mmCIF file of C-alpha atoms in Angstrom:
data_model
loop_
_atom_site.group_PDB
_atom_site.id
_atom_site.type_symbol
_atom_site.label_atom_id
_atom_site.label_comp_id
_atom_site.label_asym_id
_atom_site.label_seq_id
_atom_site.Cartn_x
_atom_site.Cartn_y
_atom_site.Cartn_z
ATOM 1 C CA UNK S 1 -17.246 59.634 -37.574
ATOM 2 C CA UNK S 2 -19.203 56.392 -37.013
ATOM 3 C CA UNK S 3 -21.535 56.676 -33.461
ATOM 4 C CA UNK S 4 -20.343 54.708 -30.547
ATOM 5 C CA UNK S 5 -23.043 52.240 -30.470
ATOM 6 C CA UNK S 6 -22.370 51.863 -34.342
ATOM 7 C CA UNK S 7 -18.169 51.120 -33.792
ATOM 8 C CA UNK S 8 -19.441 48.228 -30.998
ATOM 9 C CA UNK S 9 -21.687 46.298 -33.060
ATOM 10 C CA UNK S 10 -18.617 46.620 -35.920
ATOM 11 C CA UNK S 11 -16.200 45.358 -33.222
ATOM 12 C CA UNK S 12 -18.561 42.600 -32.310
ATOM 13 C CA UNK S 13 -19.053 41.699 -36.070
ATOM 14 C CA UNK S 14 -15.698 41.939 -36.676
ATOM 15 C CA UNK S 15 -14.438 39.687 -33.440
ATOM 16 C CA UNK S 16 -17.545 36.988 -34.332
ATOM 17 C CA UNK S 17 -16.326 36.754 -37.882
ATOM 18 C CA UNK S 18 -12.727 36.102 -36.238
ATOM 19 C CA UNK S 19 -14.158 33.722 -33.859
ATOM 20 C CA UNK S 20 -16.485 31.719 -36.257
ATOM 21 C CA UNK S 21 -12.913 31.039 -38.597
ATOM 22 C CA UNK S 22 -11.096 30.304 -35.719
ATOM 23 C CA UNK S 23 -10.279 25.967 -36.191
ATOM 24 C CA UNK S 24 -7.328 23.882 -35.554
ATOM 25 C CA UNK S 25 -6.200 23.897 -38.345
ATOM 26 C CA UNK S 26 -2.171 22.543 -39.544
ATOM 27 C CA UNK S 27 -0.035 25.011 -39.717
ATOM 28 C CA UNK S 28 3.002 24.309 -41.947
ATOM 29 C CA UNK S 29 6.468 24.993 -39.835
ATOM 30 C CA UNK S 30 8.148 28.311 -40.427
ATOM 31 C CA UNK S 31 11.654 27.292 -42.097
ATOM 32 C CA UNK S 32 14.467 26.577 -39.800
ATOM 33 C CA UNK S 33 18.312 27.256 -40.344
ATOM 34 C CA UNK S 34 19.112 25.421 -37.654
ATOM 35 C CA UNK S 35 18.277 21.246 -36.910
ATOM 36 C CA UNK S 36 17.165 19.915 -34.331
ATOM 37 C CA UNK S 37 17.261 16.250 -32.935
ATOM 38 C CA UNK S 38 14.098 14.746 -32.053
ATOM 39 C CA UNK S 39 14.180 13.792 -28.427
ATOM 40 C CA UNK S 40 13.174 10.441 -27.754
ATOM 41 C CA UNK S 41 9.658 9.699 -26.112
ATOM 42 C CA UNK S 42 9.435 9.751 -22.751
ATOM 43 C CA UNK S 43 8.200 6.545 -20.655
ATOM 44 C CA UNK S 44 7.214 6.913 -17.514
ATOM 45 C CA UNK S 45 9.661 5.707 -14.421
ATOM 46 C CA UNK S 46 8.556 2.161 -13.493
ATOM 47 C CA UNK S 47 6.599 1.912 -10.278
ATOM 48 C CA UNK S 48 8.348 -0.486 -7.480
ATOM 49 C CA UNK S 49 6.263 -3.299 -7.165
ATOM 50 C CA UNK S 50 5.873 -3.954 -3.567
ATOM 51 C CA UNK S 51 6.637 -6.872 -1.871
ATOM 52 C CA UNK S 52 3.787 -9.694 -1.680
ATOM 53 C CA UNK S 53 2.377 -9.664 2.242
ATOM 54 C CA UNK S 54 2.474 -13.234 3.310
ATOM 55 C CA UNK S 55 -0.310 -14.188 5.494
ATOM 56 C CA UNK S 56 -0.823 -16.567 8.060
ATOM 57 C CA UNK S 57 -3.972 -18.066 10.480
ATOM 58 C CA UNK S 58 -2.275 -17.141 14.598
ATOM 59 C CA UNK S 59 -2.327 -20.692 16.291
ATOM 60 C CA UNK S 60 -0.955 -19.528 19.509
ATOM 61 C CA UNK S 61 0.766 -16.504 21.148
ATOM 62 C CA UNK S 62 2.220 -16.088 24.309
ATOM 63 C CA UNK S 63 4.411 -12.684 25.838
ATOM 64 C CA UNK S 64 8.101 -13.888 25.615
ATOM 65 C CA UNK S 65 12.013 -11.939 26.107
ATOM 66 C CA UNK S 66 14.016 -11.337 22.688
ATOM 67 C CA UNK S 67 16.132 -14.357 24.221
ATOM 68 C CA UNK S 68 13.533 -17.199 24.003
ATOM 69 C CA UNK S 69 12.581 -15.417 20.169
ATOM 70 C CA UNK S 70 14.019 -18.152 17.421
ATOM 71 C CA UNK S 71 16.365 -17.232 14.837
ATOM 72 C CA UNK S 72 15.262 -16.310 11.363
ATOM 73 C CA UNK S 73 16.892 -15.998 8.501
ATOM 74 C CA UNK S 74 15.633 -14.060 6.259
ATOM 75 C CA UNK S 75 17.429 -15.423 3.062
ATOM 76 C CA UNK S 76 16.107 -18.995 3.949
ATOM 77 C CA UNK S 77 12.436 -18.370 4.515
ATOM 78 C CA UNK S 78 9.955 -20.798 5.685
ATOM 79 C CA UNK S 79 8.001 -22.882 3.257
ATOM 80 C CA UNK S 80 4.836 -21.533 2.985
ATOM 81 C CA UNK S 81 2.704 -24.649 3.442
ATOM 82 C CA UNK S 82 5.007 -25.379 6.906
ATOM 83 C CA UNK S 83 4.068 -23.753 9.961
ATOM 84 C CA UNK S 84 6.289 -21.405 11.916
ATOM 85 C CA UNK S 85 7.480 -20.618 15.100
ATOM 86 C CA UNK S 86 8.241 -16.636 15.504
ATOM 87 C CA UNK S 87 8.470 -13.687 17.120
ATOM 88 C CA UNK S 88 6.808 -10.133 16.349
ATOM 89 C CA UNK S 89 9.053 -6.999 15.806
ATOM 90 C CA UNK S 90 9.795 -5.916 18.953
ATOM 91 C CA UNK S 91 11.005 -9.835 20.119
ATOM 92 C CA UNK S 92 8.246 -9.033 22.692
ATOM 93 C CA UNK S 93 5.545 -11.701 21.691
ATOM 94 C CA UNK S 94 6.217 -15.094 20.505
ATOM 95 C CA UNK S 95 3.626 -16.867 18.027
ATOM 96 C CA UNK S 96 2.994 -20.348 16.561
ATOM 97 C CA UNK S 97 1.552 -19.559 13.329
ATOM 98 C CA UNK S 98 -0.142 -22.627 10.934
ATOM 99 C CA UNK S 99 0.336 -22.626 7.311
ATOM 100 C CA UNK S 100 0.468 -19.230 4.951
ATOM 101 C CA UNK S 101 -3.483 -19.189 3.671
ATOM 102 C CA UNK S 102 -2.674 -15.933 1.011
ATOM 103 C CA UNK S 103 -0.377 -13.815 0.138
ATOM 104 C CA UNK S 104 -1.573 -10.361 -0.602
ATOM 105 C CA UNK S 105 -0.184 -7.831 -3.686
ATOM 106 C CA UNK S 106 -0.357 -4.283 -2.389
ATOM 107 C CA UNK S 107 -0.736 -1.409 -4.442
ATOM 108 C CA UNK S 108 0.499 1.323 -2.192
ATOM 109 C CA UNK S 109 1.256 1.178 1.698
ATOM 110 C CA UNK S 110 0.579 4.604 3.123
ATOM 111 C CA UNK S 111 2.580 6.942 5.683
ATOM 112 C CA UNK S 112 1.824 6.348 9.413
ATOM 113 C CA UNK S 113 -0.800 8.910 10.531
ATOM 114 C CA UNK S 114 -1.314 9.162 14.413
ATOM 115 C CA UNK S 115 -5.341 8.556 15.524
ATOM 116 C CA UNK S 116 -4.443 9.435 18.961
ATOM 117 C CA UNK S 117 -1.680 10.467 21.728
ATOM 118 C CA UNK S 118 -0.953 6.892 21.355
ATOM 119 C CA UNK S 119 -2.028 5.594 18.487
ATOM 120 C CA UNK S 120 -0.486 5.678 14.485
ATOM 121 C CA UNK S 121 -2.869 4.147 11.774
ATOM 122 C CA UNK S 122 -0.873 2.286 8.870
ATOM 123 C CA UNK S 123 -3.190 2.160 5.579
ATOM 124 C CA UNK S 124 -2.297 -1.133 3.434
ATOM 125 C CA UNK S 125 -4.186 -0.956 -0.911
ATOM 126 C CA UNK S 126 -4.891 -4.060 -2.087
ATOM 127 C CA UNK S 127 -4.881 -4.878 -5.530
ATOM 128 C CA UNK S 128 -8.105 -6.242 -6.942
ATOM 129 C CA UNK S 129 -7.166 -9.883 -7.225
ATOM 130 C CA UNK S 130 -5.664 -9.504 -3.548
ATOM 131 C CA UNK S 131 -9.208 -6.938 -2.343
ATOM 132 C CA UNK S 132 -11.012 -10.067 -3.497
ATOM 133 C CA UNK S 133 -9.624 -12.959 -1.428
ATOM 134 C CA UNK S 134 -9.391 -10.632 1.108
ATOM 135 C CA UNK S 135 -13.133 -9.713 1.583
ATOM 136 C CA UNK S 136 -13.574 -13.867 1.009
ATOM 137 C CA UNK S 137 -11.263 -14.864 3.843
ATOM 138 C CA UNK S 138 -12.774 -12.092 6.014
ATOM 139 C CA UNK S 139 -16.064 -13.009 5.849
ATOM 140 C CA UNK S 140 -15.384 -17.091 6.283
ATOM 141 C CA UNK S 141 -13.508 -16.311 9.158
ATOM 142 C CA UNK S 142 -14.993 -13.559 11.814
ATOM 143 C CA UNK S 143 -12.873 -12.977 14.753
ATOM 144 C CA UNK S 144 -9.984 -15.494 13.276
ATOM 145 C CA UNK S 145 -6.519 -14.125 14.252
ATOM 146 C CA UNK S 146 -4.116 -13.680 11.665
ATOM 147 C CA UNK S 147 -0.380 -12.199 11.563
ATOM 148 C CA UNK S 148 0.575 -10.465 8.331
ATOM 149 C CA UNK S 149 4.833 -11.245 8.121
ATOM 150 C CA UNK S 150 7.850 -10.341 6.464
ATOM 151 C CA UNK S 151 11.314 -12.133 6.588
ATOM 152 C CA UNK S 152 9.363 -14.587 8.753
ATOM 153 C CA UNK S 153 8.649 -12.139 11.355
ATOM 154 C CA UNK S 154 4.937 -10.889 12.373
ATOM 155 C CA UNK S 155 4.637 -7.527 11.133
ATOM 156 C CA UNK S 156 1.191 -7.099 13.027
ATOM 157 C CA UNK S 157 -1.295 -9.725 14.434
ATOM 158 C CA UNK S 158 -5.164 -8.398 14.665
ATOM 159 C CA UNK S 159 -8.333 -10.256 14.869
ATOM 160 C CA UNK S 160 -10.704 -9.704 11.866
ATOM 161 C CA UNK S 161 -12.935 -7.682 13.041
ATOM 162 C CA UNK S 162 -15.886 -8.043 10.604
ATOM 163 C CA UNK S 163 -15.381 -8.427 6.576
ATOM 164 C CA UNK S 164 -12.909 -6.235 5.124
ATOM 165 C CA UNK S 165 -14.839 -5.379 1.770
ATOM 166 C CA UNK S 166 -12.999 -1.730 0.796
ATOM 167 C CA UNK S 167 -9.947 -3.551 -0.311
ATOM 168 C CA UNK S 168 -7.768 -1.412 1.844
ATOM 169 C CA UNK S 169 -6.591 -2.888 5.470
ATOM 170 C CA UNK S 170 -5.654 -0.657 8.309
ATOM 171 C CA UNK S 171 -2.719 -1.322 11.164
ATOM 172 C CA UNK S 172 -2.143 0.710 14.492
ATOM 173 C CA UNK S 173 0.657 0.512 16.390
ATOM 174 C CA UNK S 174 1.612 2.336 19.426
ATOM 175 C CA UNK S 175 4.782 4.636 18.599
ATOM 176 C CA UNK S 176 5.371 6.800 15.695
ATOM 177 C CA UNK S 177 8.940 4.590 15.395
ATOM 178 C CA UNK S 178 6.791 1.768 15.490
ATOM 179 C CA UNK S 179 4.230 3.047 12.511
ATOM 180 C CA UNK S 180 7.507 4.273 10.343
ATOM 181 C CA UNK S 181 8.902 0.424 10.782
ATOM 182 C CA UNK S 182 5.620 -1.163 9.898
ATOM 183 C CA UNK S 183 4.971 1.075 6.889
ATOM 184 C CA UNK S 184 8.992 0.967 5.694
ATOM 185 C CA UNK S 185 8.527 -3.148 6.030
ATOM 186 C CA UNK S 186 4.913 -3.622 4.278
ATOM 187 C CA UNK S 187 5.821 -0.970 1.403
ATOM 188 C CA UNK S 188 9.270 -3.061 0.656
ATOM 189 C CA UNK S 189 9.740 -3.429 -2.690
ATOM 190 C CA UNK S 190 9.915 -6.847 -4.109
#
């Protein structure tokens, strides 16, 4: 009979000399009776592009009723390099809105998370070509009032606070229902 400490340094021998011949190494296929049909390579699911977000410098706005709001039609949109005359969302503020400067590509529009009691935070990714002009236009124009649209309606309206360099823009709203319409509107896909 071999002595314990004598059988572990055999085992550990034994389970190095395993180890050290242990390689990746082709193994040929154990014969088959049966076929089998390749199955075709998978791609991956195409990723919705998202609507371009038109931008546009805020000339005027005033508080108006959904009454005095123009139409829009959304299958006839406004030139770009024409101004506009239009209402926000809720038909509750009417603005006069110069020429689109940009439209922006977005990457991914996040789901409305609430900041406060009465306040939901909409997160907007630029792409890199759109983070870009982005940060440029921010920076020329401090405190400039813009209105980010779609269908020729203002989605939101902020003032630039200070440049917008992290190529990601953030919108509050008021309501959760409000958020969930702003983030279903921005993320549409184009």
């Amino acid at each position: 009979m071999v002595p314990a400490a004598a059988a572990r340094l055999v085992s550990a021998a034994l389970l190095a000399t395993a180890l050290a011949g242990c390689h990746a190494a082709p193994h040929p296929a154990a014969p088959s009776s049966s076929t089998s049909i390749a199955a075709p390579p998978t791609t991956p699911a195409p990723v919705a592009r998202i609507a371009p977000l038109p931008v546009r410098t805020v000339e005027k706005s005033q508080p108006t009723s959904p009454d005095k709001c123009p139409a829009i039609n959304p299958a006839v949109p406004t030139p770009p390099g024409n101004p506009l005359v239009t209402c926000d969302l809720d038909r509750t503020t009417q603005y006069t809105l110069g020429p689109e400067t940009m439209r922006l590509d977005l990457l991914h529009v996040a789901a409305p998370k609430p900041l406060t009691s009465d306040f939901y935070e909409v997160n907007l990714t630029l792409d890199a070509a759109s983070a870009t002009a982005w940060a440029a236009f921010t920076t020329a124009h401090p405190h400039g009032h813009i209105a980010f649209l779609r269908d020729d309606l203002v989605l939101e309206a902020p003032m630039i606070e200070e440049p917008v360099t992290s190529g990601r823009i953030a919108l509050t709203t008021q309501t959760a229902q409000a958020a969930d319409q702003l983030a279903r509107l921005a993320g549409r896909p184009g």
